[in-house]
PDB file of C-alpha atoms in Angstrom:
ATOM      1  CA  UNK A   1      16.317 -20.203 -83.663  1.00  0.00           C
ATOM      2  CA  UNK A   2      19.625 -21.974 -83.317  1.00  0.00           C
ATOM      3  CA  UNK A   3      22.184 -20.243 -81.126  1.00  0.00           C
ATOM      4  CA  UNK A   4      24.600 -19.833 -84.039  1.00  0.00           C
ATOM      5  CA  UNK A   5      21.888 -18.097 -86.100  1.00  0.00           C
ATOM      6  CA  UNK A   6      21.169 -15.820 -83.136  1.00  0.00           C
ATOM      7  CA  UNK A   7      24.869 -14.929 -82.884  1.00  0.00           C
ATOM      8  CA  UNK A   8      25.039 -14.138 -86.616  1.00  0.00           C
ATOM      9  CA  UNK A   9      21.900 -12.001 -86.425  1.00  0.00           C
ATOM     10  CA  UNK A  10      23.219 -10.101 -83.407  1.00  0.00           C
ATOM     11  CA  UNK A  11      26.606  -9.634 -85.086  1.00  0.00           C
ATOM     12  CA  UNK A  12      24.928  -8.104 -88.135  1.00  0.00           C
ATOM     13  CA  UNK A  13      22.845  -5.823 -85.912  1.00  0.00           C
ATOM     14  CA  UNK A  14      25.970  -4.753 -84.002  1.00  0.00           C
ATOM     15  CA  UNK A  15      27.726  -3.921 -87.270  1.00  0.00           C
ATOM     16  CA  UNK A  16      24.773  -1.848 -88.430  1.00  0.00           C
ATOM     17  CA  UNK A  17      24.801   0.025 -85.109  1.00  0.00           C
ATOM     18  CA  UNK A  18      28.556   0.486 -85.447  1.00  0.00           C
ATOM     19  CA  UNK A  19      29.121  -1.312 -82.114  1.00  0.00           C
ATOM     20  CA  UNK A  20      32.670  -2.456 -82.883  1.00  0.00           C
ATOM     21  CA  UNK A  21      33.336  -4.210 -79.607  1.00  0.00           C
ATOM     22  CA  UNK A  22      30.239  -6.420 -79.834  1.00  0.00           C
ATOM     23  CA  UNK A  23      30.598  -7.008 -83.571  1.00  0.00           C
ATOM     24  CA  UNK A  24      34.267  -7.988 -83.253  1.00  0.00           C
ATOM     25  CA  UNK A  25      33.626 -10.213 -80.242  1.00  0.00           C
ATOM     26  CA  UNK A  26      30.760 -12.014 -81.991  1.00  0.00           C
ATOM     27  CA  UNK A  27      32.809 -12.402 -85.187  1.00  0.00           C
ATOM     28  CA  UNK A  28      35.598 -14.079 -83.235  1.00  0.00           C
ATOM     29  CA  UNK A  29      33.101 -16.219 -81.310  1.00  0.00           C
ATOM     30  CA  UNK A  30      31.353 -17.349 -84.492  1.00  0.00           C
ATOM     31  CA  UNK A  31      34.678 -18.140 -86.146  1.00  0.00           C
ATOM     32  CA  UNK A  32      35.823 -20.273 -83.252  1.00  0.00           C
ATOM     33  CA  UNK A  33      32.468 -22.013 -82.787  1.00  0.00           C
ATOM     34  CA  UNK A  34      32.163 -22.956 -86.475  1.00  0.00           C
ATOM     35  CA  UNK A  35      35.583 -24.507 -86.787  1.00  0.00           C
ATOM     36  CA  UNK A  36      35.340 -28.246 -87.271  1.00  0.00           C
ATOM     37  CA  UNK A  37      38.597 -29.904 -86.351  1.00  0.00           C
ATOM     38  CA  UNK A  38      40.124 -32.742 -88.348  1.00  0.00           C
ATOM     39  CA  UNK A  39      39.290 -35.155 -85.544  1.00  0.00           C
ATOM     40  CA  UNK A  40      35.644 -34.075 -85.523  1.00  0.00           C
ATOM     41  CA  UNK A  41      35.463 -34.370 -89.290  1.00  0.00           C
ATOM     42  CA  UNK A  42      36.874 -37.909 -89.109  1.00  0.00           C
ATOM     43  CA  UNK A  43      34.102 -38.769 -86.634  1.00  0.00           C
ATOM     44  CA  UNK A  44      31.522 -37.492 -89.103  1.00  0.00           C
ATOM     45  CA  UNK A  45      30.806 -34.098 -87.517  1.00  0.00           C
ATOM     46  CA  UNK A  46      29.892 -31.714 -90.326  1.00  0.00           C
ATOM     47  CA  UNK A  47      27.627 -29.169 -88.668  1.00  0.00           C
ATOM     48  CA  UNK A  48      27.816 -26.921 -85.642  1.00  0.00           C
ATOM     49  CA  UNK A  49      25.460 -27.815 -82.797  1.00  0.00           C
ATOM     50  CA  UNK A  50      24.154 -25.562 -80.067  1.00  0.00           C
ATOM     51  CA  UNK A  51      26.220 -27.609 -77.612  1.00  0.00           C
ATOM     52  CA  UNK A  52      29.421 -26.702 -79.425  1.00  0.00           C
ATOM     53  CA  UNK A  53      28.441 -23.040 -79.541  1.00  0.00           C
ATOM     54  CA  UNK A  54      27.630 -23.073 -75.802  1.00  0.00           C
ATOM     55  CA  UNK A  55      30.984 -24.747 -75.087  1.00  0.00           C
ATOM     56  CA  UNK A  56      32.739 -22.030 -77.105  1.00  0.00           C
ATOM     57  CA  UNK A  57      30.856 -19.294 -75.206  1.00  0.00           C
ATOM     58  CA  UNK A  58      31.842 -20.965 -71.909  1.00  0.00           C
ATOM     59  CA  UNK A  59      35.486 -20.974 -73.023  1.00  0.00           C
ATOM     60  CA  UNK A  60      35.314 -17.291 -73.925  1.00  0.00           C
ATOM     61  CA  UNK A  61      33.614 -16.500 -70.588  1.00  0.00           C
ATOM     62  CA  UNK A  62      36.342 -18.331 -68.664  1.00  0.00           C
ATOM     63  CA  UNK A  63      39.083 -16.459 -70.541  1.00  0.00           C
ATOM     64  CA  UNK A  64      37.375 -13.097 -70.030  1.00  0.00           C
ATOM     65  CA  UNK A  65      37.032 -13.742 -66.286  1.00  0.00           C
ATOM     66  CA  UNK A  66      40.724 -14.646 -66.150  1.00  0.00           C
ATOM     67  CA  UNK A  67      41.555 -11.434 -68.027  1.00  0.00           C
ATOM     68  CA  UNK A  68      39.551  -9.422 -65.456  1.00  0.00           C
ATOM     69  CA  UNK A  69      41.450 -11.094 -62.597  1.00  0.00           C
ATOM     70  CA  UNK A  70      44.775 -10.287 -64.256  1.00  0.00           C
ATOM     71  CA  UNK A  71      43.724  -6.692 -64.882  1.00  0.00           C
ATOM     72  CA  UNK A  72      42.727  -6.283 -61.229  1.00  0.00           C
ATOM     73  CA  UNK A  73      46.149  -7.554 -60.182  1.00  0.00           C
ATOM     74  CA  UNK A  74      47.874  -5.228 -62.634  1.00  0.00           C
ATOM     75  CA  UNK A  75      45.811  -2.264 -61.471  1.00  0.00           C
ATOM     76  CA  UNK A  76      46.716  -2.969 -57.825  1.00  0.00           C
ATOM     77  CA  UNK A  77      50.376  -3.163 -58.783  1.00  0.00           C
ATOM     78  CA  UNK A  78      50.184   0.150 -60.635  1.00  0.00           C
ATOM     79  CA  UNK A  79      48.371   1.865 -57.771  1.00  0.00           C
ATOM     80  CA  UNK A  80      51.002   0.648 -55.329  1.00  0.00           C
ATOM     81  CA  UNK A  81      53.784   1.882 -57.620  1.00  0.00           C
ATOM     82  CA  UNK A  82      52.024   5.221 -58.194  1.00  0.00           C
ATOM     83  CA  UNK A  83      51.584   4.509 -61.903  1.00  0.00           C
ATOM     84  CA  UNK A  84      48.910   5.512 -64.382  1.00  0.00           C
ATOM     85  CA  UNK A  85      45.949   3.102 -64.319  1.00  0.00           C
ATOM     86  CA  UNK A  86      43.948   4.664 -67.151  1.00  0.00           C
ATOM     87  CA  UNK A  87      44.827   2.045 -69.781  1.00  0.00           C
ATOM     88  CA  UNK A  88      44.127  -0.812 -67.348  1.00  0.00           C
ATOM     89  CA  UNK A  89      40.814   0.829 -66.441  1.00  0.00           C
ATOM     90  CA  UNK A  90      39.870   1.132 -70.126  1.00  0.00           C
ATOM     91  CA  UNK A  91      40.683  -2.535 -70.747  1.00  0.00           C
ATOM     92  CA  UNK A  92      38.760  -3.540 -67.605  1.00  0.00           C
ATOM     93  CA  UNK A  93      35.673  -1.704 -68.841  1.00  0.00           C
ATOM     94  CA  UNK A  94      35.976  -3.414 -72.235  1.00  0.00           C
ATOM     95  CA  UNK A  95      36.392  -6.843 -70.603  1.00  0.00           C
ATOM     96  CA  UNK A  96      33.371  -6.237 -68.373  1.00  0.00           C
ATOM     97  CA  UNK A  97      31.334  -5.330 -71.456  1.00  0.00           C
ATOM     98  CA  UNK A  98      32.550  -8.498 -73.185  1.00  0.00           C
ATOM     99  CA  UNK A  99      31.584 -10.524 -70.114  1.00  0.00           C
ATOM    100  CA  UNK A 100      28.052  -9.079 -70.192  1.00  0.00           C
ATOM    101  CA  UNK A 101      27.699  -9.809 -73.917  1.00  0.00           C
ATOM    102  CA  UNK A 102      28.969 -13.375 -73.564  1.00  0.00           C
ATOM    103  CA  UNK A 103      26.833 -14.046 -70.487  1.00  0.00           C
ATOM    104  CA  UNK A 104      23.708 -13.341 -72.515  1.00  0.00           C
ATOM    105  CA  UNK A 105      24.475 -16.310 -74.801  1.00  0.00           C
ATOM    106  CA  UNK A 106      25.597 -18.880 -72.263  1.00  0.00           C
ATOM    107  CA  UNK A 107      23.443 -21.154 -70.158  1.00  0.00           C
ATOM    108  CA  UNK A 108      22.212 -19.843 -66.818  1.00  0.00           C
ATOM    109  CA  UNK A 109      24.972 -20.437 -64.300  1.00  0.00           C
ATOM    110  CA  UNK A 110      24.216 -22.282 -61.082  1.00  0.00           C
ATOM    111  CA  UNK A 111      24.745 -20.387 -57.865  1.00  0.00           C
ATOM    112  CA  UNK A 112      27.061 -21.872 -55.264  1.00  0.00           C
ATOM    113  CA  UNK A 113      24.078 -22.936 -53.135  1.00  0.00           C
ATOM    114  CA  UNK A 114      22.422 -24.649 -56.142  1.00  0.00           C
ATOM    115  CA  UNK A 115      25.683 -26.419 -56.902  1.00  0.00           C
ATOM    116  CA  UNK A 116      26.059 -27.487 -53.281  1.00  0.00           C
ATOM    117  CA  UNK A 117      22.483 -28.786 -53.287  1.00  0.00           C
ATOM    118  CA  UNK A 118      23.078 -30.816 -56.496  1.00  0.00           C
ATOM    119  CA  UNK A 119      26.230 -32.337 -54.989  1.00  0.00           C
ATOM    120  CA  UNK A 120      24.497 -33.142 -51.686  1.00  0.00           C
ATOM    121  CA  UNK A 121      21.558 -34.752 -53.535  1.00  0.00           C
ATOM    122  CA  UNK A 122      23.960 -36.917 -55.530  1.00  0.00           C
ATOM    123  CA  UNK A 123      25.857 -37.877 -52.354  1.00  0.00           C
ATOM    124  CA  UNK A 124      22.583 -38.812 -50.636  1.00  0.00           C
ATOM    125  CA  UNK A 125      21.751 -41.209 -53.484  1.00  0.00           C
ATOM    126  CA  UNK A 126      25.365 -42.426 -53.855  1.00  0.00           C
ATOM    127  CA  UNK A 127      27.014 -42.471 -50.419  1.00  0.00           C
ATOM    128  CA  UNK A 128      30.189 -44.113 -51.768  1.00  0.00           C
ATOM    129  CA  UNK A 129      30.708 -41.406 -54.418  1.00  0.00           C
ATOM    130  CA  UNK A 130      34.192 -39.930 -54.702  1.00  0.00           C
ATOM    131  CA  UNK A 131      35.178 -36.572 -56.161  1.00  0.00           C
ATOM    132  CA  UNK A 132      35.619 -38.048 -59.646  1.00  0.00           C
ATOM    133  CA  UNK A 133      32.143 -39.573 -59.779  1.00  0.00           C
ATOM    134  CA  UNK A 134      30.576 -36.384 -58.418  1.00  0.00           C
ATOM    135  CA  UNK A 135      32.358 -34.302 -61.066  1.00  0.00           C
ATOM    136  CA  UNK A 136      31.323 -36.758 -63.800  1.00  0.00           C
ATOM    137  CA  UNK A 137      27.694 -36.545 -62.640  1.00  0.00           C
ATOM    138  CA  UNK A 138      27.837 -32.728 -62.664  1.00  0.00           C
ATOM    139  CA  UNK A 139      29.316 -32.701 -66.175  1.00  0.00           C
ATOM    140  CA  UNK A 140      26.630 -34.983 -67.623  1.00  0.00           C
ATOM    141  CA  UNK A 141      23.739 -33.386 -65.758  1.00  0.00           C
ATOM    142  CA  UNK A 142      24.728 -29.731 -65.641  1.00  0.00           C
ATOM    143  CA  UNK A 143      27.473 -29.311 -68.266  1.00  0.00           C
ATOM    144  CA  UNK A 144      28.436 -25.674 -68.784  1.00  0.00           C
ATOM    145  CA  UNK A 145      26.187 -24.436 -65.968  1.00  0.00           C
ATOM    146  CA  UNK A 146      28.699 -24.275 -63.128  1.00  0.00           C
ATOM    147  CA  UNK A 147      32.191 -23.116 -62.256  1.00  0.00           C
ATOM    148  CA  UNK A 148      34.558 -26.105 -62.238  1.00  0.00           C
ATOM    149  CA  UNK A 149      36.793 -24.767 -59.446  1.00  0.00           C
ATOM    150  CA  UNK A 150      33.838 -24.167 -57.162  1.00  0.00           C
ATOM    151  CA  UNK A 151      32.349 -27.574 -57.978  1.00  0.00           C
ATOM    152  CA  UNK A 152      35.637 -29.314 -57.232  1.00  0.00           C
ATOM    153  CA  UNK A 153      36.021 -27.467 -53.941  1.00  0.00           C
ATOM    154  CA  UNK A 154      32.468 -28.373 -52.909  1.00  0.00           C
ATOM    155  CA  UNK A 155      32.867 -31.988 -54.013  1.00  0.00           C
ATOM    156  CA  UNK A 156      35.987 -32.337 -51.832  1.00  0.00           C
ATOM    157  CA  UNK A 157      34.264 -30.838 -48.770  1.00  0.00           C
TER     158      UNK A 157
END
């Protein structure tokens, strides 16, 4: 089953179960993943591939992680100021749920040690490799399976 079909099936199931958070998240994800830009259309792209859906899931995951970081900062600020953190806590729980939902559709993420090993293997085969060539290799070989910031940090080490 194509990933898009799986998303649509899960969205329908979430609606039937009245799981608004999951249904709304999947609706937004499907909408974004199925958009074909003018540039893509000009290149002859007329259907949505699993790669595009995975890229959209990765984008949503990145944004949700950023939201969680911002919420943690906001919560710390409120605690320090003696403010009410209940709304931030509610939003944090929702974002964590979204993260769990999205993670089930994305590719398995490499651990830091797996990423380090892949970089070291590439360096062993290409001793003259710079950060740019290492990152290009990671993108072609492991696209969507690693955190870019971590990869960049490891490639520079």
